[in-house]
PDB file of N, CA and C in Angstrom:
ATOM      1  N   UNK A 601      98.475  86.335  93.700  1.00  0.00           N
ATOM      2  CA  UNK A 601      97.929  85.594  94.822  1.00  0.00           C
ATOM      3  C   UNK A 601      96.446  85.938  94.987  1.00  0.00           C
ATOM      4  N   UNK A 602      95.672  84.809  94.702  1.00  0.00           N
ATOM      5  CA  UNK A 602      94.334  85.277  95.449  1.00  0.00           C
ATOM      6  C   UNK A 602      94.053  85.771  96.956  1.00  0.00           C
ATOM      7  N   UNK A 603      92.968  86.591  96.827  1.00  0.00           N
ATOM      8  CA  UNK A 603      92.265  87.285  97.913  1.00  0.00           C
ATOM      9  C   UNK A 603      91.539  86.243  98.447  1.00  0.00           C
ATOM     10  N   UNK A 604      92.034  86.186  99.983  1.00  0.00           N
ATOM     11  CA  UNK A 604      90.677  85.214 100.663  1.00  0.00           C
ATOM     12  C   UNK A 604      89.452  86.129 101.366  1.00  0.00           C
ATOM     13  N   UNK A 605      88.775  85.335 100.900  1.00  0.00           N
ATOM     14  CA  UNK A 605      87.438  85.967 101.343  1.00  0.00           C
ATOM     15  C   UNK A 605      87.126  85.849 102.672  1.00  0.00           C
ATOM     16  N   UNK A 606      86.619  87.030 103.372  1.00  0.00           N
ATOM     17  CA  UNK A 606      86.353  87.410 104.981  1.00  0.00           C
ATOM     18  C   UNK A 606      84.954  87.330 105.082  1.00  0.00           C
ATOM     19  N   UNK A 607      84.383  87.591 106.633  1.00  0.00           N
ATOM     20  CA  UNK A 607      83.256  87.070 106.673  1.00  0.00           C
ATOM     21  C   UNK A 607      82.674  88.509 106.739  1.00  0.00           C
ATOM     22  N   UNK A 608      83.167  89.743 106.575  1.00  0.00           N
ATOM     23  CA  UNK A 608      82.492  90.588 105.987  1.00  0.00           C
ATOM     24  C   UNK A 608      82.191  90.602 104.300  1.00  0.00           C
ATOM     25  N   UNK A 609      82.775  90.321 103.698  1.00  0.00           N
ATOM     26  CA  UNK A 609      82.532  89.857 102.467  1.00  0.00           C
ATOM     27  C   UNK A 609      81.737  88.973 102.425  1.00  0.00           C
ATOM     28  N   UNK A 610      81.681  87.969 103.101  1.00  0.00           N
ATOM     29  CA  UNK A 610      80.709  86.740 102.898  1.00  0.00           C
ATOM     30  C   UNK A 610      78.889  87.592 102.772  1.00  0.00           C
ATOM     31  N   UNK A 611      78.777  88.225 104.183  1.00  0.00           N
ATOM     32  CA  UNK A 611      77.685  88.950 104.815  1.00  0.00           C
ATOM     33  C   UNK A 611      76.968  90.067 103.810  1.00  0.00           C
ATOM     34  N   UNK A 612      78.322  90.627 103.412  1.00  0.00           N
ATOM     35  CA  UNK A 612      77.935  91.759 102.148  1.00  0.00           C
ATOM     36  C   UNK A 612      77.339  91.521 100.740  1.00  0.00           C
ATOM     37  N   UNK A 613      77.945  90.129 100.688  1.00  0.00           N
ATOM     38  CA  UNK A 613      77.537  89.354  99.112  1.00  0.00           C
ATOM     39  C   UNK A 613      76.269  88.859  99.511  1.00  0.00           C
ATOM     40  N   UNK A 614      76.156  87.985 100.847  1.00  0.00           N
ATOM     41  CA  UNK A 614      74.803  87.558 100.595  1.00  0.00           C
ATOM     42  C   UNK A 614      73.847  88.838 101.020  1.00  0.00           C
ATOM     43  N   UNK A 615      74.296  89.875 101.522  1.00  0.00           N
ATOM     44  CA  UNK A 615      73.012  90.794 101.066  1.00  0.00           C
ATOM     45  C   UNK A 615      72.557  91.790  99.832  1.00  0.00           C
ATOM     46  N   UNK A 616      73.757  91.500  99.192  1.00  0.00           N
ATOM     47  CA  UNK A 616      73.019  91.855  97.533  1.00  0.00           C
ATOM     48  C   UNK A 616      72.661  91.006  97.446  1.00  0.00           C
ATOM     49  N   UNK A 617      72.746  89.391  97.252  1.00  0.00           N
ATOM     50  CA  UNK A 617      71.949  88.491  96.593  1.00  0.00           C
ATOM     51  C   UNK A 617      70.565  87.931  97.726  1.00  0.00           C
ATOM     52  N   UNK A 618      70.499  88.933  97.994  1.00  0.00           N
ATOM     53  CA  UNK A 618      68.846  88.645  99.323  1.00  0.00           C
ATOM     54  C   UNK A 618      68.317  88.306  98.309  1.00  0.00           C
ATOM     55  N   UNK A 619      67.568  88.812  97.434  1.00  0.00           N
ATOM     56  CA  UNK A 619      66.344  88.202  96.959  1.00  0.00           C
ATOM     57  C   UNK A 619      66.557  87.071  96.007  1.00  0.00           C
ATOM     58  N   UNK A 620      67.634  86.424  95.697  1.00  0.00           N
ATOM     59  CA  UNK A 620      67.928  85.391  95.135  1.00  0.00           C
ATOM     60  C   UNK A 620      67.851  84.332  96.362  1.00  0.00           C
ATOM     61  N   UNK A 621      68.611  84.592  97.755  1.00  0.00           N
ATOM     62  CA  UNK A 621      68.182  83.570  98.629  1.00  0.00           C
ATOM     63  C   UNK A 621      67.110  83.213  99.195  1.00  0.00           C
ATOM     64  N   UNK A 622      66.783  84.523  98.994  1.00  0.00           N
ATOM     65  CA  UNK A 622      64.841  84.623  99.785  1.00  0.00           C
ATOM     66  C   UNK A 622      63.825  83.443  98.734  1.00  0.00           C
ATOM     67  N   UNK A 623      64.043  83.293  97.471  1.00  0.00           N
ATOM     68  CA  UNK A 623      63.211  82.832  96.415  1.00  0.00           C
ATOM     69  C   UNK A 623      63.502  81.249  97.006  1.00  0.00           C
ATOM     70  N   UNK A 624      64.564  80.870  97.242  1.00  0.00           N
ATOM     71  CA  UNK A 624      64.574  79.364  98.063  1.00  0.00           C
ATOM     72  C   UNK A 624      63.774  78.768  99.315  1.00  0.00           C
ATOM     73  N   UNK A 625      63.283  80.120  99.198  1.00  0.00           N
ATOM     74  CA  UNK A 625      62.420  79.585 100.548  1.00  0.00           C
ATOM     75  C   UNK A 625      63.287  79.940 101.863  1.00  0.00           C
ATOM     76  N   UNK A 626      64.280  80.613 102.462  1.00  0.00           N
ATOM     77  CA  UNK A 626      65.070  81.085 103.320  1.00  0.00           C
ATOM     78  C   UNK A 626      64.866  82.119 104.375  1.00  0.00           C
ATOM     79  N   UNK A 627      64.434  81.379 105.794  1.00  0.00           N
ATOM     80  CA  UNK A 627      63.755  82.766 106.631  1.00  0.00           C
ATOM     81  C   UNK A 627      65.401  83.306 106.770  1.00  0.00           C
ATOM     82  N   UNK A 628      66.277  82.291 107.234  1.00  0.00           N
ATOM     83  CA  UNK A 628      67.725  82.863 107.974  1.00  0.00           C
ATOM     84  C   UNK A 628      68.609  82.679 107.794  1.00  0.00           C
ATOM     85  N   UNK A 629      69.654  82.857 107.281  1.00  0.00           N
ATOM     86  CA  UNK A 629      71.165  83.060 106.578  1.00  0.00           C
ATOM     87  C   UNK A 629      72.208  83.413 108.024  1.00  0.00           C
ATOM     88  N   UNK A 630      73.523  81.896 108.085  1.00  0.00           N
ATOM     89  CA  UNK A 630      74.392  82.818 108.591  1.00  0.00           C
ATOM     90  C   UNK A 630      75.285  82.514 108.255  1.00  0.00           C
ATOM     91  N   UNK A 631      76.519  82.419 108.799  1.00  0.00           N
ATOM     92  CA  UNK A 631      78.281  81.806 109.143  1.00  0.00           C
ATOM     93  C   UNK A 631      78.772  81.147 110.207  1.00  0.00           C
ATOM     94  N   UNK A 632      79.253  80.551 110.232  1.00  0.00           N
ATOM     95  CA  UNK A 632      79.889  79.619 111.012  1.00  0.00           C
ATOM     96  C   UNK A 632      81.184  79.231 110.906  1.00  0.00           C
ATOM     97  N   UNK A 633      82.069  78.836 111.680  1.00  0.00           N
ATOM     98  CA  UNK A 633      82.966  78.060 111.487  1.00  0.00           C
ATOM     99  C   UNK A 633      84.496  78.943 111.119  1.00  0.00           C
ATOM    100  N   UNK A 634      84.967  78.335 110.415  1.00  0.00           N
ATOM    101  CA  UNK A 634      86.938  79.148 110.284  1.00  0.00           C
ATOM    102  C   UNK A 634      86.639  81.089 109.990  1.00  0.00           C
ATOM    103  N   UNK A 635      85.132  81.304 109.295  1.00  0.00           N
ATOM    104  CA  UNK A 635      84.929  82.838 109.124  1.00  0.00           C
ATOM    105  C   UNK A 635      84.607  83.172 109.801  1.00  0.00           C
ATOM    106  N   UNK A 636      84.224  83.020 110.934  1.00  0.00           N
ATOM    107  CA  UNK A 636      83.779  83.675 112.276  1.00  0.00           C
ATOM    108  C   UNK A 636      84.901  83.506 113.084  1.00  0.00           C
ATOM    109  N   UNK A 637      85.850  83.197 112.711  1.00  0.00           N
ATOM    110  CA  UNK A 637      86.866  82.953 113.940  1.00  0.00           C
ATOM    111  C   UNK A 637      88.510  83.475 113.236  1.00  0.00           C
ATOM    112  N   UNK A 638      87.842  84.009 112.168  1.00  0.00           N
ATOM    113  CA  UNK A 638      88.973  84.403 110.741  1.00  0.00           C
ATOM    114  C   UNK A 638      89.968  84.012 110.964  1.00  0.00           C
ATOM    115  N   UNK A 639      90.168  82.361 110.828  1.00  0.00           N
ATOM    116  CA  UNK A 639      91.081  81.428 110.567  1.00  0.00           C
ATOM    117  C   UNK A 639      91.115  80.545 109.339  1.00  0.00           C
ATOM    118  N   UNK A 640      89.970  81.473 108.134  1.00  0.00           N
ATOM    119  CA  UNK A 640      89.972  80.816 106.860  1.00  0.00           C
ATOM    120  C   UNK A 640      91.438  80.724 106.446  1.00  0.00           C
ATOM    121  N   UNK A 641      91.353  80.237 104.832  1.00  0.00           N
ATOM    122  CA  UNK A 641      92.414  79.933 104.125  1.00  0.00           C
ATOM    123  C   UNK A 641      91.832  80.076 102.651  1.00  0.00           C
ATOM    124  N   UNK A 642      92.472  80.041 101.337  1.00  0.00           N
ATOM    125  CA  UNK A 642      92.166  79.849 100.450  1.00  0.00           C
ATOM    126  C   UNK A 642      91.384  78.712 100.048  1.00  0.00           C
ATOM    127  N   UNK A 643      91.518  77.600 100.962  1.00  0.00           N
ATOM    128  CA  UNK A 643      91.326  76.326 100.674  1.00  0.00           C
ATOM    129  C   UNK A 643      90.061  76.120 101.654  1.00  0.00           C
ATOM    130  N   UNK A 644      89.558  76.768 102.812  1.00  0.00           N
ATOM    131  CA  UNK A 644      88.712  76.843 103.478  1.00  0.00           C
ATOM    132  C   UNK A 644      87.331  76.551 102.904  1.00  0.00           C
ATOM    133  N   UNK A 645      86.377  75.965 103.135  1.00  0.00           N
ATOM    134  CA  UNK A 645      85.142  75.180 102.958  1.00  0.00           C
ATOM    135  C   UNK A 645      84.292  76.749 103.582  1.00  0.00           C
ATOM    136  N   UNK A 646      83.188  76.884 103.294  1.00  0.00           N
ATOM    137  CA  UNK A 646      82.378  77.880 103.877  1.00  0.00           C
ATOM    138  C   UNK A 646      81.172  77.622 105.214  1.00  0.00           C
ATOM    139  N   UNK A 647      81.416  77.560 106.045  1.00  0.00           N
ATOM    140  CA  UNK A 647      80.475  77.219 106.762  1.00  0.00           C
ATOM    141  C   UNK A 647      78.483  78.028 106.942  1.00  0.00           C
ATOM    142  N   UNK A 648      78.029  77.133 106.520  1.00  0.00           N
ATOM    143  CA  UNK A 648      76.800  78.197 105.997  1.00  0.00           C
ATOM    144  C   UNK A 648      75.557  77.622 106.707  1.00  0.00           C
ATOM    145  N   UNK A 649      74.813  78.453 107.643  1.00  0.00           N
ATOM    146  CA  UNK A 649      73.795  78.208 108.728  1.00  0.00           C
ATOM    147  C   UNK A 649      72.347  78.261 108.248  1.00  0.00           C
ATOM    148  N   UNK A 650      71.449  77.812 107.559  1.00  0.00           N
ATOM    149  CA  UNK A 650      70.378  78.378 107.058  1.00  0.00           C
ATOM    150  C   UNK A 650      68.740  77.928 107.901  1.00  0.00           C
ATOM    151  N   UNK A 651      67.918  78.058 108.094  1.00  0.00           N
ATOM    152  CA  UNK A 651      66.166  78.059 108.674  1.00  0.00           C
ATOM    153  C   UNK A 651      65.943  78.412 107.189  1.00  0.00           C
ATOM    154  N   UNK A 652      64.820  77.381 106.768  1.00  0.00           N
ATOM    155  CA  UNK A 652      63.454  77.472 105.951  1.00  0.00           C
ATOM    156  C   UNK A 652      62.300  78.009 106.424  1.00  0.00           C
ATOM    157  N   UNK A 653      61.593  78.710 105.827  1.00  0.00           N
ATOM    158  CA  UNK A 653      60.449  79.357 106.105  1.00  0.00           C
ATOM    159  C   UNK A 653      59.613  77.957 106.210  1.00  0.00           C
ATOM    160  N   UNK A 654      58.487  78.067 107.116  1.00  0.00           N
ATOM    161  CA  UNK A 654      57.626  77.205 107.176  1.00  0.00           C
ATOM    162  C   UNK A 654      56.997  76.227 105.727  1.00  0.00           C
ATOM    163  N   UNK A 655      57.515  74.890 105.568  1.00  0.00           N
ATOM    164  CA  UNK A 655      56.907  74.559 104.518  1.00  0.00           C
ATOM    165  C   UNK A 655      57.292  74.907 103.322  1.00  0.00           C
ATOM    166  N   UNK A 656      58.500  75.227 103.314  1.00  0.00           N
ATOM    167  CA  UNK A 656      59.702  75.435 102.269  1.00  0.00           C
ATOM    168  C   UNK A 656      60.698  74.861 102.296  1.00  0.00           C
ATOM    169  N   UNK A 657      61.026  74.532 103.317  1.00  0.00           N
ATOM    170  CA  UNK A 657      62.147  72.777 102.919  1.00  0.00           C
ATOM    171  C   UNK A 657      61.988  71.895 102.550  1.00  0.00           C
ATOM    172  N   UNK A 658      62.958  71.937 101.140  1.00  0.00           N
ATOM    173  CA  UNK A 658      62.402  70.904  99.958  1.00  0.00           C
ATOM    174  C   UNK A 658      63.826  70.396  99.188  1.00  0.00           C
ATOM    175  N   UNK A 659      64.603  69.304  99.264  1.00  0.00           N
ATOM    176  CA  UNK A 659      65.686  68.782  98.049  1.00  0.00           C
ATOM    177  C   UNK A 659      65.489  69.762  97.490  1.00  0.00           C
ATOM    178  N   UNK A 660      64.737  70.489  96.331  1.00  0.00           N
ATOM    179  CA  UNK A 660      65.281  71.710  95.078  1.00  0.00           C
ATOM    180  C   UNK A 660      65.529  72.840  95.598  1.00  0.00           C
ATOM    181  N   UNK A 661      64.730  73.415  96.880  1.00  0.00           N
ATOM    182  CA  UNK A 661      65.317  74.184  97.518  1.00  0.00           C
ATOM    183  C   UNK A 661      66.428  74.191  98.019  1.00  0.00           C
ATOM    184  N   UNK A 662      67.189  72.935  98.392  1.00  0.00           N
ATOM    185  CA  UNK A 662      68.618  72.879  99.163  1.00  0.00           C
ATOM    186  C   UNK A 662      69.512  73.112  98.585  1.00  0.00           C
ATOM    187  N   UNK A 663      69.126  71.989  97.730  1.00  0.00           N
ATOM    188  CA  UNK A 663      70.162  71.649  96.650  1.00  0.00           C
ATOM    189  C   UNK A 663      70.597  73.594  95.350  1.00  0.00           C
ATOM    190  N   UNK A 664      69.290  74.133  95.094  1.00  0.00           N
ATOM    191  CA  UNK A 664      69.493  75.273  94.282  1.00  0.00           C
ATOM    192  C   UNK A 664      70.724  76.197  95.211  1.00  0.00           C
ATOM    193  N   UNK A 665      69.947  76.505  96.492  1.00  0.00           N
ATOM    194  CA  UNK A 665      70.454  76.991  97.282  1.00  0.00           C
ATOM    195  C   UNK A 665      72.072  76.496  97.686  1.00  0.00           C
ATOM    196  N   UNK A 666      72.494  75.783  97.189  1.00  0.00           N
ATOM    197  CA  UNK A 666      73.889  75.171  97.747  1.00  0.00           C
ATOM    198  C   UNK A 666      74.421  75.677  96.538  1.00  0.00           C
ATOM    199  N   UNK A 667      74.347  75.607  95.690  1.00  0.00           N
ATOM    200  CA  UNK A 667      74.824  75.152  94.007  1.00  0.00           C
ATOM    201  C   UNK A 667      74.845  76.853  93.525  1.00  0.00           C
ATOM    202  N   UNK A 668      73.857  77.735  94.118  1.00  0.00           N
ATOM    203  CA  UNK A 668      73.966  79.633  93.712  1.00  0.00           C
ATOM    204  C   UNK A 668      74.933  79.522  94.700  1.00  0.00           C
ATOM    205  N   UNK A 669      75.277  79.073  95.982  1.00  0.00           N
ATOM    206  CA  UNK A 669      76.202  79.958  97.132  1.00  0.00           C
ATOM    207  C   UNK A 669      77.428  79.378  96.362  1.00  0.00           C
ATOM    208  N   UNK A 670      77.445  78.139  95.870  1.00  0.00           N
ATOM    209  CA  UNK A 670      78.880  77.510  95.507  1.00  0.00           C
ATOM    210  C   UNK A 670      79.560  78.412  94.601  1.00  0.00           C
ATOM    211  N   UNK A 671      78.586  78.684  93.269  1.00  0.00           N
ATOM    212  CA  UNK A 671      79.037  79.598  92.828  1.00  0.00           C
ATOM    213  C   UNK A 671      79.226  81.203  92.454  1.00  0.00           C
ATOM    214  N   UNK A 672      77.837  81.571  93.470  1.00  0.00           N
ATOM    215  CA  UNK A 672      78.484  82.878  94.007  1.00  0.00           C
ATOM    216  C   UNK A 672      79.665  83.202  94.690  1.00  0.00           C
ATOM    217  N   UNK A 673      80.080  82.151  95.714  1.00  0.00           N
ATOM    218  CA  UNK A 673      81.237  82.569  96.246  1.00  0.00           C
ATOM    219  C   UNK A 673      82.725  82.069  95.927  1.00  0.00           C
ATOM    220  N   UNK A 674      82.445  81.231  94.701  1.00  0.00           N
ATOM    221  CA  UNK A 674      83.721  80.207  93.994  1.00  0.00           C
ATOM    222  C   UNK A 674      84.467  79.168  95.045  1.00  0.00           C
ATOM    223  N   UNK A 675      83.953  78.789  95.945  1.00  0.00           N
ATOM    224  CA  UNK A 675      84.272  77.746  97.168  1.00  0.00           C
ATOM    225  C   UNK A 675      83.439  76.831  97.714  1.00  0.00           C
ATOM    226  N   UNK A 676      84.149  75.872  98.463  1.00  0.00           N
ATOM    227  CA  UNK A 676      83.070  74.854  98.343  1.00  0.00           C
ATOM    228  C   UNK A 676      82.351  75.287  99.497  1.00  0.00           C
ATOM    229  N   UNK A 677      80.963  74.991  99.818  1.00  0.00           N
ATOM    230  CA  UNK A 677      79.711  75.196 100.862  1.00  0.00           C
ATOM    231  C   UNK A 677      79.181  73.748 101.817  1.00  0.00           C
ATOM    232  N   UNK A 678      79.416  74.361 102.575  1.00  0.00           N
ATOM    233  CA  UNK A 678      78.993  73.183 104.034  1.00  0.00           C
ATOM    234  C   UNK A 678      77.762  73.860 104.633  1.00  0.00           C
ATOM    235  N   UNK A 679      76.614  73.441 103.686  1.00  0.00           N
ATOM    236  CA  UNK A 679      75.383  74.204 104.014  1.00  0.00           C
ATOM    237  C   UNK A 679      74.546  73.156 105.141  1.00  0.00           C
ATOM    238  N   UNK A 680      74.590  74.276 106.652  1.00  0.00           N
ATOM    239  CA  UNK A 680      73.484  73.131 107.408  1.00  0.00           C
ATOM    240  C   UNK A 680      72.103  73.627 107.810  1.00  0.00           C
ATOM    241  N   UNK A 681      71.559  72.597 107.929  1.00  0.00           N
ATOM    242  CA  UNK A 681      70.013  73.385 108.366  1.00  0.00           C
ATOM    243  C   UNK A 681      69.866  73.437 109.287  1.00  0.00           C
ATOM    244  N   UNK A 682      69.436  74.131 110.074  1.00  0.00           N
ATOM    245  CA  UNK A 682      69.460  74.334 111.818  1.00  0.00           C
ATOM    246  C   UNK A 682      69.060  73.255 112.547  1.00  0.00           C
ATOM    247  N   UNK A 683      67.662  73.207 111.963  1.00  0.00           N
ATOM    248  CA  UNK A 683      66.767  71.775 112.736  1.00  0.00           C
ATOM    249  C   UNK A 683      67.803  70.817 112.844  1.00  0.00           C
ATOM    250  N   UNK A 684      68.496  70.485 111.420  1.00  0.00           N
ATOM    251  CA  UNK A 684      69.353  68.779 111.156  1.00  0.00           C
ATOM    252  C   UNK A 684      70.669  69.096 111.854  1.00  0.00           C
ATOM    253  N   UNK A 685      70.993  69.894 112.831  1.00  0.00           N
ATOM    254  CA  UNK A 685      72.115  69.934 113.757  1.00  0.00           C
ATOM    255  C   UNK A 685      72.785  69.124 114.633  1.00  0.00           C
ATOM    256  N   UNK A 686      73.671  67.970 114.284  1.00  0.00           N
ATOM    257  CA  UNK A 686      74.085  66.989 115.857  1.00  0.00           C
ATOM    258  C   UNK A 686      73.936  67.850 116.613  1.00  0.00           C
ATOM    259  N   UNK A 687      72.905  66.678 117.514  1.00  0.00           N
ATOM    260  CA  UNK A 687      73.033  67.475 119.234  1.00  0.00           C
ATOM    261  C   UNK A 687      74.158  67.988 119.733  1.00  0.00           C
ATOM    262  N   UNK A 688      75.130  67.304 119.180  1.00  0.00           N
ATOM    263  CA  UNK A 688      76.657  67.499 120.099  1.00  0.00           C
ATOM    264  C   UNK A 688      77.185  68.859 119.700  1.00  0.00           C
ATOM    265  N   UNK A 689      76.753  68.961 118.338  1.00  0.00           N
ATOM    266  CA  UNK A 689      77.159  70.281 117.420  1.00  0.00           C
ATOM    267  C   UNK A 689      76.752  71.412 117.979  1.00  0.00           C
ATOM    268  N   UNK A 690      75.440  71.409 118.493  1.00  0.00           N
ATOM    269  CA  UNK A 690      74.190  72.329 118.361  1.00  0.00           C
ATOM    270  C   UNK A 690      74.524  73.595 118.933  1.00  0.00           C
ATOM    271  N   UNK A 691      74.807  73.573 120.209  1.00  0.00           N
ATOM    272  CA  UNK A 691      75.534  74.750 121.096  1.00  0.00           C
ATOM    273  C   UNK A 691      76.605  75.152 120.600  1.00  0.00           C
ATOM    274  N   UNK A 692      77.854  74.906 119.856  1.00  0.00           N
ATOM    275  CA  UNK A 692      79.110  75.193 119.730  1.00  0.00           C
ATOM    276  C   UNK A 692      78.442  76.116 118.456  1.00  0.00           C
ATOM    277  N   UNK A 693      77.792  75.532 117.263  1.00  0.00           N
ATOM    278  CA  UNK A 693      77.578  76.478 116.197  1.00  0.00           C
ATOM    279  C   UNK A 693      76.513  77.556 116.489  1.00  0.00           C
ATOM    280  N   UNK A 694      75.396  77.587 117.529  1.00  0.00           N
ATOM    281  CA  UNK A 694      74.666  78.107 117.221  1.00  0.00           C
ATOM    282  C   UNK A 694      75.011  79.463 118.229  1.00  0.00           C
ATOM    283  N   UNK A 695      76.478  79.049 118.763  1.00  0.00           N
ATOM    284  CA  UNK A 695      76.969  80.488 119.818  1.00  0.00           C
ATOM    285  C   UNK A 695      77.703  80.979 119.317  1.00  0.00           C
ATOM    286  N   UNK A 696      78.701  80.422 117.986  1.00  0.00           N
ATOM    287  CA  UNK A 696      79.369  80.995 117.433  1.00  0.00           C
ATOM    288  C   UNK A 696      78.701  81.844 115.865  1.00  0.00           C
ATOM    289  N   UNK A 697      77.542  81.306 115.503  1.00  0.00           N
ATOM    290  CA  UNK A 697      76.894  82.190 113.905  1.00  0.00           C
ATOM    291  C   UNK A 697      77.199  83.179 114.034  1.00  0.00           C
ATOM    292  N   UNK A 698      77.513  84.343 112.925  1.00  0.00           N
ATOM    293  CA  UNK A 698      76.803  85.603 112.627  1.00  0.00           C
ATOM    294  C   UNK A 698      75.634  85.359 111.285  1.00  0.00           C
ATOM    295  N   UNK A 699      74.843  86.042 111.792  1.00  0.00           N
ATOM    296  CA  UNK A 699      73.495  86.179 111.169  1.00  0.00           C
ATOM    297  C   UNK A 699      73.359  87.035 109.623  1.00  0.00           C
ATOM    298  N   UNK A 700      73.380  87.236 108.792  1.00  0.00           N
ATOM    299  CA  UNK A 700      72.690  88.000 107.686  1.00  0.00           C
ATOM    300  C   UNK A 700      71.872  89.101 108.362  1.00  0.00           C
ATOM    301  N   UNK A 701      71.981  90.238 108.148  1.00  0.00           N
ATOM    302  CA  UNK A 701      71.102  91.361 108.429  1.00  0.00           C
ATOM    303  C   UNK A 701      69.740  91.253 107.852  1.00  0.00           C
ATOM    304  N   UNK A 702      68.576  90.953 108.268  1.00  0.00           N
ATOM    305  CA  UNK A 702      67.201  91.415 107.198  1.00  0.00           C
ATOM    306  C   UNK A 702      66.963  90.309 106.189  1.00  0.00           C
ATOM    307  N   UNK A 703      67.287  89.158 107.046  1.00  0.00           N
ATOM    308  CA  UNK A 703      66.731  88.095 106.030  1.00  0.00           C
ATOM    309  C   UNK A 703      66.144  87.171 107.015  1.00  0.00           C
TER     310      UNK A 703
END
């Protein structure tokens, strides 16, 4: 049986791979969603919170950045950008994130 991945695991992986996310242009890294509320599943989608550094949000940046988390973490990625948040969304995710330490 596979191991499902927790959102301490999530947090821990992306801080060995800091300087691989940092190179995308990435002021802020978080979580959201079924791992913050550890109601994942094997089948669970990753909920993933990210801010661009000023003048670093760019398609190759997103897109790289989606495509290393996909397969760093072998699951699929629901990568959002803070700014592009439904209004309706905005409060529910941005009270529930945990943050990346030092990114």
């Amino acid at each position: 049986m596979e191991k499902t991945l927790n959102l301490s695991d999530v947090l821990d992986e992306i801080q060995r791979n800091k300087n691989v996310i940092l190179s995308f242009g990435v002021k802020n890294i978080g979580v959201f969603g079924s791992f913050v509320k550890n109601e994942q599943k094997i089948s669970s989608d990753l909920d993933i919170l990210i801010e661009f550094k000023k003048g670093m949000k760019s398609f190759d940046n997103y897109m790289g950045l989606l495509f290393f988390l996909e397969d760093l973490f072998q699951v699929k990625i629901d990568l959002v950008i803070k700014e592009a948040i439904k209004p309706r969304l905005k409060s529910h995710i941005l009270e529930s994130v945990t943050y990346a330490k030092g990114l």
